[in-house]
PDB file of C-alpha atoms in Angstrom:
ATOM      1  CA  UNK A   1     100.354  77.154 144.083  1.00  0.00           C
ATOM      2  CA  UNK A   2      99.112  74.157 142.722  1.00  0.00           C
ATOM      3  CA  UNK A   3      95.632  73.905 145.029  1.00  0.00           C
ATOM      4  CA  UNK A   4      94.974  77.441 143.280  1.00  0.00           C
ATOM      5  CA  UNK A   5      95.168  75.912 139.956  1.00  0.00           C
ATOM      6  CA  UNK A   6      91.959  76.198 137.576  1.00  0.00           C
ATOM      7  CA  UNK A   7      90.928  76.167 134.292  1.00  0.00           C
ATOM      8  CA  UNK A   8      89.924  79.154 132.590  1.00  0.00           C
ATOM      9  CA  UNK A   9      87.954  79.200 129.519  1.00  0.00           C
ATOM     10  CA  UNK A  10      85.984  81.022 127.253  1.00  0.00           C
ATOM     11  CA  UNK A  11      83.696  81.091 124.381  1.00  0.00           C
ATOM     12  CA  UNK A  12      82.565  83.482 121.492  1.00  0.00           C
ATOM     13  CA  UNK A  13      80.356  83.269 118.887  1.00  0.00           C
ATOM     14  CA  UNK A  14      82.124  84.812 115.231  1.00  0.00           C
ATOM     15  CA  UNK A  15      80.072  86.062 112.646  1.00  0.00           C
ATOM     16  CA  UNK A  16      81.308  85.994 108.820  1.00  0.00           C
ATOM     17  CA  UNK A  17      81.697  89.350 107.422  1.00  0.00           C
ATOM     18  CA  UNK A  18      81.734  90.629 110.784  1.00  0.00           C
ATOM     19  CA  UNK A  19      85.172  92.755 110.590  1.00  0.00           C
ATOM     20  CA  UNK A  20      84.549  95.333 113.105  1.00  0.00           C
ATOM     21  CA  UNK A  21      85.007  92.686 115.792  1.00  0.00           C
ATOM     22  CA  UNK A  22      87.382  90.669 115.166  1.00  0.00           C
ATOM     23  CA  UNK A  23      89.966  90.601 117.691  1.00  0.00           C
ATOM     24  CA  UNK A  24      87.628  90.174 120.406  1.00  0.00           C
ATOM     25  CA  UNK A  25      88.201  86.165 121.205  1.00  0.00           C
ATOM     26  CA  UNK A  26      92.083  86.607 120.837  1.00  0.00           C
ATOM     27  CA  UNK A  27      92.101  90.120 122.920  1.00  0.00           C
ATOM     28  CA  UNK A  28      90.325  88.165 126.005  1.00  0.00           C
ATOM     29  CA  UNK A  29      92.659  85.350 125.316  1.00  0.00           C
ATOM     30  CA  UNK A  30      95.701  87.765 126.019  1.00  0.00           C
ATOM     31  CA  UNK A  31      94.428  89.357 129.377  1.00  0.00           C
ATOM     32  CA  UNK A  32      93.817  85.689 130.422  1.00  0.00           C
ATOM     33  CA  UNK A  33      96.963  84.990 129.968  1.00  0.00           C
ATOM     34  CA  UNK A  34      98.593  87.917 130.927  1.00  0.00           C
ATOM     35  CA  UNK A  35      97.286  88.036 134.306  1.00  0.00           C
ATOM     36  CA  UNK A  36      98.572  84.173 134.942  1.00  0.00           C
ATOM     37  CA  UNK A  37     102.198  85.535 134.569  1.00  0.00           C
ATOM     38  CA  UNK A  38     102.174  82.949 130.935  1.00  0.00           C
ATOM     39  CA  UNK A  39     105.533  84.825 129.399  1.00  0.00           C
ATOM     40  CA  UNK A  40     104.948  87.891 126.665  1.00  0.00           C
ATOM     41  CA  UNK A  41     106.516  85.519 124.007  1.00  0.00           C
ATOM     42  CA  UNK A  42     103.738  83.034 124.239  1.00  0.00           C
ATOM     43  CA  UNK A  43     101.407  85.169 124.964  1.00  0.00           C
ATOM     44  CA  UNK A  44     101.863  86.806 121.290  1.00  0.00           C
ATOM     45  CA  UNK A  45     102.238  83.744 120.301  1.00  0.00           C
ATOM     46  CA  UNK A  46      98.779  82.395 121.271  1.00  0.00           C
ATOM     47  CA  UNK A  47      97.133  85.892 120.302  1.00  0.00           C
ATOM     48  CA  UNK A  48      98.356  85.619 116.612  1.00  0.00           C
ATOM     49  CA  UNK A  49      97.105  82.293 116.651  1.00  0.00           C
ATOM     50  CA  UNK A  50      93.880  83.308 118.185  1.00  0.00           C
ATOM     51  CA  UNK A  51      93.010  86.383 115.674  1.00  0.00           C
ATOM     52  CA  UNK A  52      94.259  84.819 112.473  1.00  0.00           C
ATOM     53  CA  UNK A  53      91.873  81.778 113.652  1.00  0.00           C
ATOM     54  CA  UNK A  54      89.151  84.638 114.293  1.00  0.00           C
ATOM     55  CA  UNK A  55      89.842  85.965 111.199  1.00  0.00           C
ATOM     56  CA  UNK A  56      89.592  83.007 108.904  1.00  0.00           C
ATOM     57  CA  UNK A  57      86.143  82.318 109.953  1.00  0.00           C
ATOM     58  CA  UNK A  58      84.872  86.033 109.388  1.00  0.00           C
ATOM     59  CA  UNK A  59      86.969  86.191 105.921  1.00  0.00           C
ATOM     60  CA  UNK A  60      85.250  82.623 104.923  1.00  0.00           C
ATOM     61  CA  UNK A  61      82.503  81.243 106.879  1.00  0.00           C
ATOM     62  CA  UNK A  62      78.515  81.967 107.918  1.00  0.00           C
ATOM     63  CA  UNK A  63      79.593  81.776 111.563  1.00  0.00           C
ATOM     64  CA  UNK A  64      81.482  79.945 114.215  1.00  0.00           C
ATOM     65  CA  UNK A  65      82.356  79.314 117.150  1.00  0.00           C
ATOM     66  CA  UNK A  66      86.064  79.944 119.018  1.00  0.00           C
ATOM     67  CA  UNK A  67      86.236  78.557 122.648  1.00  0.00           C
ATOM     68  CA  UNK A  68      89.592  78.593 124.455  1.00  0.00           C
ATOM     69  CA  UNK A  69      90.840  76.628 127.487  1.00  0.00           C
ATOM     70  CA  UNK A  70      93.882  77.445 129.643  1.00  0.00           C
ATOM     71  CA  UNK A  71      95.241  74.834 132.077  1.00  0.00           C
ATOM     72  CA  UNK A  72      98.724  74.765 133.517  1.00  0.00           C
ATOM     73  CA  UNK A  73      99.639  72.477 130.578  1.00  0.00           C
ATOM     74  CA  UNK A  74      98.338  74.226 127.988  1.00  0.00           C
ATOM     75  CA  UNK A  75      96.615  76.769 125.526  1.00  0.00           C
ATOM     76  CA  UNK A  76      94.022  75.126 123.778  1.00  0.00           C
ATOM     77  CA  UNK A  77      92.250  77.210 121.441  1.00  0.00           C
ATOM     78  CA  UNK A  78      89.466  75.499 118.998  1.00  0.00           C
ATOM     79  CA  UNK A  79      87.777  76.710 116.254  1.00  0.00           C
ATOM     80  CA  UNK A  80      84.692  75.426 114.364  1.00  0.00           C
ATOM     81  CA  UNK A  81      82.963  76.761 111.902  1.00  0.00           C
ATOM     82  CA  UNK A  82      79.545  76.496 109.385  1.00  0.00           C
ATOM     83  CA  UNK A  83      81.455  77.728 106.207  1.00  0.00           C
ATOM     84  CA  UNK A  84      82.401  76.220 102.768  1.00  0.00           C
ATOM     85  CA  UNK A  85      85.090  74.392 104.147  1.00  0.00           C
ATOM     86  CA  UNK A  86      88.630  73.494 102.499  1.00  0.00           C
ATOM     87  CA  UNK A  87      88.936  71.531  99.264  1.00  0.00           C
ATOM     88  CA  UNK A  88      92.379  70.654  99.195  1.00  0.00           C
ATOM     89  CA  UNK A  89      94.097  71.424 103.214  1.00  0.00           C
ATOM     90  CA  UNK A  90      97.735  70.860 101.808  1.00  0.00           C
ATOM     91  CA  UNK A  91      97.477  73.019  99.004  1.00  0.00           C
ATOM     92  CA  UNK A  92      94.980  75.720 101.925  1.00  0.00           C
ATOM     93  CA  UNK A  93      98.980  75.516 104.060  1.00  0.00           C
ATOM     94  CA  UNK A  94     100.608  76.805 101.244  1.00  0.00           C
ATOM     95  CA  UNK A  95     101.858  80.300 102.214  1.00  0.00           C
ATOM     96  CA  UNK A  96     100.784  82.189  99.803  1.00  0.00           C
ATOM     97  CA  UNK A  97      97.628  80.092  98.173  1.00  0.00           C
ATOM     98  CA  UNK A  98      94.159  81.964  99.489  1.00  0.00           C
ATOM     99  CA  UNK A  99      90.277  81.590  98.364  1.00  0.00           C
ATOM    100  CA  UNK A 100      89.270  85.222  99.824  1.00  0.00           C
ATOM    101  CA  UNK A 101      87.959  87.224  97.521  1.00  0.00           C
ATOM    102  CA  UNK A 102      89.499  90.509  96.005  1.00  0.00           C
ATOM    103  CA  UNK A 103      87.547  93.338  98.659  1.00  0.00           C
ATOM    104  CA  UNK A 104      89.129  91.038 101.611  1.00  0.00           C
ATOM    105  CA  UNK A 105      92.158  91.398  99.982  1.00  0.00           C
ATOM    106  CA  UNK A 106      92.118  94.899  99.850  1.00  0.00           C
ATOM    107  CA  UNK A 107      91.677  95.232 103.294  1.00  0.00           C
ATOM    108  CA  UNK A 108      95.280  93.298 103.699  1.00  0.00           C
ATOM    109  CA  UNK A 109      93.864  89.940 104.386  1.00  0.00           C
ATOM    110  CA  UNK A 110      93.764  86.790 102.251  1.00  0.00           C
ATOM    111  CA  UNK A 111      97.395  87.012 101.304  1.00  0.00           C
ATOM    112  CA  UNK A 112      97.617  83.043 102.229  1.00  0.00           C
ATOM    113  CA  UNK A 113      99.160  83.624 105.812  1.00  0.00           C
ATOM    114  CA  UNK A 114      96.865  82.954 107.858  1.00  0.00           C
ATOM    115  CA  UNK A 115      97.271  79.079 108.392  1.00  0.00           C
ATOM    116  CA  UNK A 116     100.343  78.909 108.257  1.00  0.00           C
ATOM    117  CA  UNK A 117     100.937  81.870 111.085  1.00  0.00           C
ATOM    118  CA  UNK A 118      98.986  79.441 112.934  1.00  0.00           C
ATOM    119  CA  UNK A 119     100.635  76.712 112.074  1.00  0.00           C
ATOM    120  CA  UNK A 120     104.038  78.617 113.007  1.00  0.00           C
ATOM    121  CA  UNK A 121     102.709  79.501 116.309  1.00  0.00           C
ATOM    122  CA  UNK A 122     100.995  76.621 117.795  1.00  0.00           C
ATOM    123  CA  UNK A 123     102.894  73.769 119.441  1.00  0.00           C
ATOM    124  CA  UNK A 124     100.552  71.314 117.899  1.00  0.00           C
ATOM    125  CA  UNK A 125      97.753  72.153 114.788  1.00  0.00           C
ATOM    126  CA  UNK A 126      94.977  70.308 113.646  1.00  0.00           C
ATOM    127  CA  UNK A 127      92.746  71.070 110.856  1.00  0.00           C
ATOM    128  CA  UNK A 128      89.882  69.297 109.723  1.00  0.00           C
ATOM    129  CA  UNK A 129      87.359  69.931 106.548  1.00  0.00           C
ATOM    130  CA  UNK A 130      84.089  68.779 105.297  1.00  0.00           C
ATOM    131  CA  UNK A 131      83.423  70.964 101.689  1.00  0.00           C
ATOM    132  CA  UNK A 132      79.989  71.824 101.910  1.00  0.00           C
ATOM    133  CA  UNK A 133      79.606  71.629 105.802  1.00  0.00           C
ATOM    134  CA  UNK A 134      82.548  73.377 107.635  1.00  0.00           C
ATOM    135  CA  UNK A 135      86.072  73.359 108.595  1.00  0.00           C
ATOM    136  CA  UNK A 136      87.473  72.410 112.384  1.00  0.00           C
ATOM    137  CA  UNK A 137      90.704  73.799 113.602  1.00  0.00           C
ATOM    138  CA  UNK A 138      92.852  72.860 117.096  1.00  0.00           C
ATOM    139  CA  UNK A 139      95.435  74.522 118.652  1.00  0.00           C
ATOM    140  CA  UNK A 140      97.481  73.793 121.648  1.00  0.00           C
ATOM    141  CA  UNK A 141     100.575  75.976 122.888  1.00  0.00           C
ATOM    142  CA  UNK A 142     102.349  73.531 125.945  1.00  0.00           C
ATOM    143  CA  UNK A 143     102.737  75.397 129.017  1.00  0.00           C
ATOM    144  CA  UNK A 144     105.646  74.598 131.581  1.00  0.00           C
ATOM    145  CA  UNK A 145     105.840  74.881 135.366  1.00  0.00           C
ATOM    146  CA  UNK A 146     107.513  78.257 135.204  1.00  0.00           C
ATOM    147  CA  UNK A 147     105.282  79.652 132.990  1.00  0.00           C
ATOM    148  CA  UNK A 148     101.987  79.063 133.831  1.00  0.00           C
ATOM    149  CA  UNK A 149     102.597  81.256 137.712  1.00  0.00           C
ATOM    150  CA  UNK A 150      98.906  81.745 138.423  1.00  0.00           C
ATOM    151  CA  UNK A 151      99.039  84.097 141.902  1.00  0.00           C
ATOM    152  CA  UNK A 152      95.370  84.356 142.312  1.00  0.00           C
TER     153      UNK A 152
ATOM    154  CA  UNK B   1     116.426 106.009 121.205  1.00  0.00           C
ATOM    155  CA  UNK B   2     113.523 108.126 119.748  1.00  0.00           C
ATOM    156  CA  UNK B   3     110.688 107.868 120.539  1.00  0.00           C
ATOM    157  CA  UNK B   4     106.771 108.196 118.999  1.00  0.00           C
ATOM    158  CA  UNK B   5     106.805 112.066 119.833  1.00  0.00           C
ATOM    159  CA  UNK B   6     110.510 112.198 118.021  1.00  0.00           C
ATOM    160  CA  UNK B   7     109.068 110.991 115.297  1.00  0.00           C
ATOM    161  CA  UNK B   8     106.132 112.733 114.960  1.00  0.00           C
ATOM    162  CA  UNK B   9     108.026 116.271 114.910  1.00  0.00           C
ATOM    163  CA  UNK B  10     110.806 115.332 112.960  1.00  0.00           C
ATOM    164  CA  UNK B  11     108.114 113.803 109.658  1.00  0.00           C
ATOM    165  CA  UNK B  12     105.920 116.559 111.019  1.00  0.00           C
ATOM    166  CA  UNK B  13     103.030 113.871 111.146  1.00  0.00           C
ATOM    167  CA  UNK B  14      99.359 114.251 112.044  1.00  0.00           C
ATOM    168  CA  UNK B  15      98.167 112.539 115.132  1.00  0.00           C
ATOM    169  CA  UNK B  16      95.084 111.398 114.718  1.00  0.00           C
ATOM    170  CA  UNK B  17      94.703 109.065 117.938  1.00  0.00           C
ATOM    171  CA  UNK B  18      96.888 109.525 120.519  1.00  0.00           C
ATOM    172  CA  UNK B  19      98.675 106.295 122.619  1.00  0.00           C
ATOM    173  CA  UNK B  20     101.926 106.429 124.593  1.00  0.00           C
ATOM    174  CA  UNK B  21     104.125 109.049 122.408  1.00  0.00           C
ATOM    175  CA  UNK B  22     107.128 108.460 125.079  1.00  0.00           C
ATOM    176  CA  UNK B  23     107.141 104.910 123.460  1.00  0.00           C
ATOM    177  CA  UNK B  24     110.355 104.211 122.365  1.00  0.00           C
ATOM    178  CA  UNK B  25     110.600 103.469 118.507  1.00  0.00           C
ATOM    179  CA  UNK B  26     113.016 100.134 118.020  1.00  0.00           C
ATOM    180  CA  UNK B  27     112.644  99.657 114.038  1.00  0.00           C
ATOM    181  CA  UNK B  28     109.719  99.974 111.362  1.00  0.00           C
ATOM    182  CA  UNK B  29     107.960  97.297 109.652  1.00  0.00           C
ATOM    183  CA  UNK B  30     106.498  98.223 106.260  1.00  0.00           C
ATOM    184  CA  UNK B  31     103.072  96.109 104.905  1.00  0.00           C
ATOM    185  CA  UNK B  32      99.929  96.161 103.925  1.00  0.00           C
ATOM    186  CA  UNK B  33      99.200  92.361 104.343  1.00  0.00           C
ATOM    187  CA  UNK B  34      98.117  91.772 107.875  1.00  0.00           C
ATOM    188  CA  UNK B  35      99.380  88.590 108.180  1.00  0.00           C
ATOM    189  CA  UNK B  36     102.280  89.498 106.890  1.00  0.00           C
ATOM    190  CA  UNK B  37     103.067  92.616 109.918  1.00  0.00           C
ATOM    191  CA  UNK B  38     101.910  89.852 112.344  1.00  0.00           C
ATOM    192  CA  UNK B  39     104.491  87.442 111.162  1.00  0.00           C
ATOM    193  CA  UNK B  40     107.607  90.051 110.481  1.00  0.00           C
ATOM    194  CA  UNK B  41     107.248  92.960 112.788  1.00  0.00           C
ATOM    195  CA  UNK B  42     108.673  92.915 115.716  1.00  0.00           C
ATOM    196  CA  UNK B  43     107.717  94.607 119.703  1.00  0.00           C
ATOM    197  CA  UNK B  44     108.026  98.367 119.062  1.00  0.00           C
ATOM    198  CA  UNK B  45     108.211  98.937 115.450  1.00  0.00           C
ATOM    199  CA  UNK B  46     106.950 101.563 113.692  1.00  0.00           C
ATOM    200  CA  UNK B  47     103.996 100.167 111.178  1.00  0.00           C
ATOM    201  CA  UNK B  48     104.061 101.845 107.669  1.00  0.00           C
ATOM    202  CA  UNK B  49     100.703 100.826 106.008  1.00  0.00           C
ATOM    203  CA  UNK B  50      97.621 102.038 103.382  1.00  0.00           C
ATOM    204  CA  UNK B  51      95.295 100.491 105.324  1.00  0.00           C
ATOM    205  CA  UNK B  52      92.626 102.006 107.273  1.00  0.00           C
ATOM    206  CA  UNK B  53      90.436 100.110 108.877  1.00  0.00           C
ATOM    207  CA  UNK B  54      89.846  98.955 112.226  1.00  0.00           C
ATOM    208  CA  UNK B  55      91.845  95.467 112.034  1.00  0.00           C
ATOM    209  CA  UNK B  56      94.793  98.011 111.952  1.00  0.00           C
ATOM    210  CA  UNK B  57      94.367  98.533 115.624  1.00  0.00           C
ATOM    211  CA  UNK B  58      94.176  95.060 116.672  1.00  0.00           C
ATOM    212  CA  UNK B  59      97.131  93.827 114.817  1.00  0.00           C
ATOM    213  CA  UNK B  60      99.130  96.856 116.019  1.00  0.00           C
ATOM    214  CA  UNK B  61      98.018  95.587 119.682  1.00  0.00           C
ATOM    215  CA  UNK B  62      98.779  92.096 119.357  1.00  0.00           C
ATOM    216  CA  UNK B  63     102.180  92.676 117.760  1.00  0.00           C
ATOM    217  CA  UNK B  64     103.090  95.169 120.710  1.00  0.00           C
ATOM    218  CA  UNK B  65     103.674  97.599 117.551  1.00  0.00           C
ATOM    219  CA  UNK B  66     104.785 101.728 118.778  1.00  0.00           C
ATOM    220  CA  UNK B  67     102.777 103.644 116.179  1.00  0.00           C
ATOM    221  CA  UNK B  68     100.740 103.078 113.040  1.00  0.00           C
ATOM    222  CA  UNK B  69     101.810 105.460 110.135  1.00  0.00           C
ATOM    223  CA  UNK B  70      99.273 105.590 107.289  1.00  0.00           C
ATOM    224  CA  UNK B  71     100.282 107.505 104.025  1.00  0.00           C
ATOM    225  CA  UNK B  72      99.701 108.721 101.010  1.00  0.00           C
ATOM    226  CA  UNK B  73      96.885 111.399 102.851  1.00  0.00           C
ATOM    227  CA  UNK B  74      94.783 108.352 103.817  1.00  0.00           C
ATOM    228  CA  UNK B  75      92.627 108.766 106.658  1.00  0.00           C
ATOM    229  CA  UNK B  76      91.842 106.089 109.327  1.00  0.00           C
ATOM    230  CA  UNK B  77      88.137 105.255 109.766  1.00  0.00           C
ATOM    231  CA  UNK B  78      86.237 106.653 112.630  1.00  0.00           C
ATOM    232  CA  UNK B  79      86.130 103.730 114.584  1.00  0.00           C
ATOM    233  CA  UNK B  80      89.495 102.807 113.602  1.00  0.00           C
ATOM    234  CA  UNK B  81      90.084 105.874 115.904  1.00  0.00           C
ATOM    235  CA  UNK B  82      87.517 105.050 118.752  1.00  0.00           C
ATOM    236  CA  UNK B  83      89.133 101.802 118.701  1.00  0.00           C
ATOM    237  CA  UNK B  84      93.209 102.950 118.518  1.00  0.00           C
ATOM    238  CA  UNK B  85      91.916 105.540 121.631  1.00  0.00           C
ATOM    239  CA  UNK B  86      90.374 102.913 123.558  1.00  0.00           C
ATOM    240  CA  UNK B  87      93.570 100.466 122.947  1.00  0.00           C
ATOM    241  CA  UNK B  88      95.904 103.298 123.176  1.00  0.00           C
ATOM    242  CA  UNK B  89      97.113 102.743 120.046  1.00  0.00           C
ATOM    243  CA  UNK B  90      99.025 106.262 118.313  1.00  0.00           C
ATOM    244  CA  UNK B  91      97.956 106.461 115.067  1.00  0.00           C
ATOM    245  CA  UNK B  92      99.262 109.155 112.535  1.00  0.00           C
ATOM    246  CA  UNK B  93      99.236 110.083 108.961  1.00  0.00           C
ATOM    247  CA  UNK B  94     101.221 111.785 106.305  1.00  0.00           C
ATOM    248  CA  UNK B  95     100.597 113.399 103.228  1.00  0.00           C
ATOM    249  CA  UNK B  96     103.616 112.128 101.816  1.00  0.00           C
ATOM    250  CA  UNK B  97     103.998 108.695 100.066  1.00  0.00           C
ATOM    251  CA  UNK B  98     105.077 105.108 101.832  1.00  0.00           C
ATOM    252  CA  UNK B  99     108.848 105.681 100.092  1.00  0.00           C
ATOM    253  CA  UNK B 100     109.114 109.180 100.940  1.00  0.00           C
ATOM    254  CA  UNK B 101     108.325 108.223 105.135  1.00  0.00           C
ATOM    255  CA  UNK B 102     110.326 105.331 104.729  1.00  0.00           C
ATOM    256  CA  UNK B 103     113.557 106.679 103.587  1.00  0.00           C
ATOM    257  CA  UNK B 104     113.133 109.114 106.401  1.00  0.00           C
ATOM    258  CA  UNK B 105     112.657 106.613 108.869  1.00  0.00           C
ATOM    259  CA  UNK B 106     115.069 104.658 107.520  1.00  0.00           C
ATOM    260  CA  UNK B 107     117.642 107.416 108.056  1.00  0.00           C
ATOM    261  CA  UNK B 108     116.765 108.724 111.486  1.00  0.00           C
ATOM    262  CA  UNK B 109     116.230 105.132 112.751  1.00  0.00           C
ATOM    263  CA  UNK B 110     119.617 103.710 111.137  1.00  0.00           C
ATOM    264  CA  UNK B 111     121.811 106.908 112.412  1.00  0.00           C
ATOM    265  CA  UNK B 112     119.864 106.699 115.820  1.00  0.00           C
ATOM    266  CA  UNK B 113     121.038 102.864 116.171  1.00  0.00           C
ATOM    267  CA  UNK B 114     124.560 103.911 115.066  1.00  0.00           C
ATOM    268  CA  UNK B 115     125.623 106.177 117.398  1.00  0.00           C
TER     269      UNK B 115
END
């Protein structure tokens, strides 16, 4: 019912080289979402999203911060972060082009898929760079009507 | 179709954390990358992997993923384990190499889907 309709959001501080907890932002983002009846299909969809985001920021920044917002219209997820930031943000979309270094990539990360899973997920991607300062990123997955069927 | 506990008995596999094993098993998905098992598996697969660490978990969450095989006589970290537990993940591991589990998947999955 519409007079039930709220915004629910939430915030979390990421840590680079923090790899034990990562998950944690896009994890809460999911039960959110979950318990609003949002469909299983965008609910993976903002989760990927939502961790590779996470991820990103422990692979290649000092710290950050991810805060999310749900309203009926939308997932908005945004990132910012205190890290080296991007040189070159085409060439950074290229599947397959990464800066991590070789230990991330050991651990399976780094492979160059993380942007562009976001990318792939996200009704609507923004990413914004300063070298030297940090990097910026916006997401926003639309919601409809029928899919955003909050009961409580 | 078969599921987790199928699986385990028929590649005699180790568990070493213990989710749903009534899960039904709908394909396998074979990576190390990641990124790469969160953009080409698909909602319960079996996921073939080296890795070991606790990422594993959480990308085996998000994806909706069955069961996490590691190989090769790897063994997951601890808190991979706390972690799989407290997600009910099932995570399990095998002696034998990432071909060797894969052909053997690939025939008792394929035959399964056949008849």
């Amino acid at each position: 019912m519409a007079s039930n309709r709220r915004t629910i959001e939430g915030c979390f501080q990421l840590m680079g080289g923090a790899f034990a907890g990562a998950g944690a932002a896009s994890s809460e983002l999911k039960t959110v979402l979950m318990s609003l009846g949002v469909p299983q299909g965008i609910v993976r969809r903002a989760s990927i999203a939502a961790f590779e985001a996470e991820m990103n920021v422990i692979i290649h920044a000092v710290a950050g911060t991810l805060h999310y917002e749900v309203t009926p219209a939308k997932i908005h997820i945004d990132v910012t972060d205190m890290g080296p930031g991007i040189e070159d943000i085409d060439l950074a979309m290229q599947e397959g082009y990464s800066t991590a270094p070789d230990w991330v990539r050991e651990m399976g990360w780094g492979a160059g898929m993380g942007l562009p899973n976001i990318k792939r997920n996200a009704d609507a991607f923004k990413l914004d760079s300063v070298v030297g300062e940090g990097t910026t990123l916006e997401i926003n997955i639309f919601l409809t009507e029928e899919n955003y069927a909050d009961n409580t | 179709m078969l599921t987790i506990h199928d699986i385990v008995e028929k590649l005699g596999l180790d568990v070493k954390a213990q989710g749903d094993l009534q899960k039904d098993v709908a394909g396998c998905y074979i990576s190390d990358l990641l990124s790469d098992v969160m953009a080409n598996s698909k909602d319960h697969d079996l996921w073939v992997t080296l890795q070991t660490h606790p990422n594993v978990v959480a990308v085996a969450v998000i994806k909706g993923i069955s069961g996490v095989i590691i190989t090769n006589n790897r063994t997951p970290e601890a808190e991979t384990v706390k972690k799989a537990e407290m997600e009910k993940v099932t995570i399990l591991t095998s002696p034998h190499s990432t071909f060797d589990i894969a052909g053997r998947l690939y025939q008792l999955l394929m035959s399964g889907s056949d008849k």
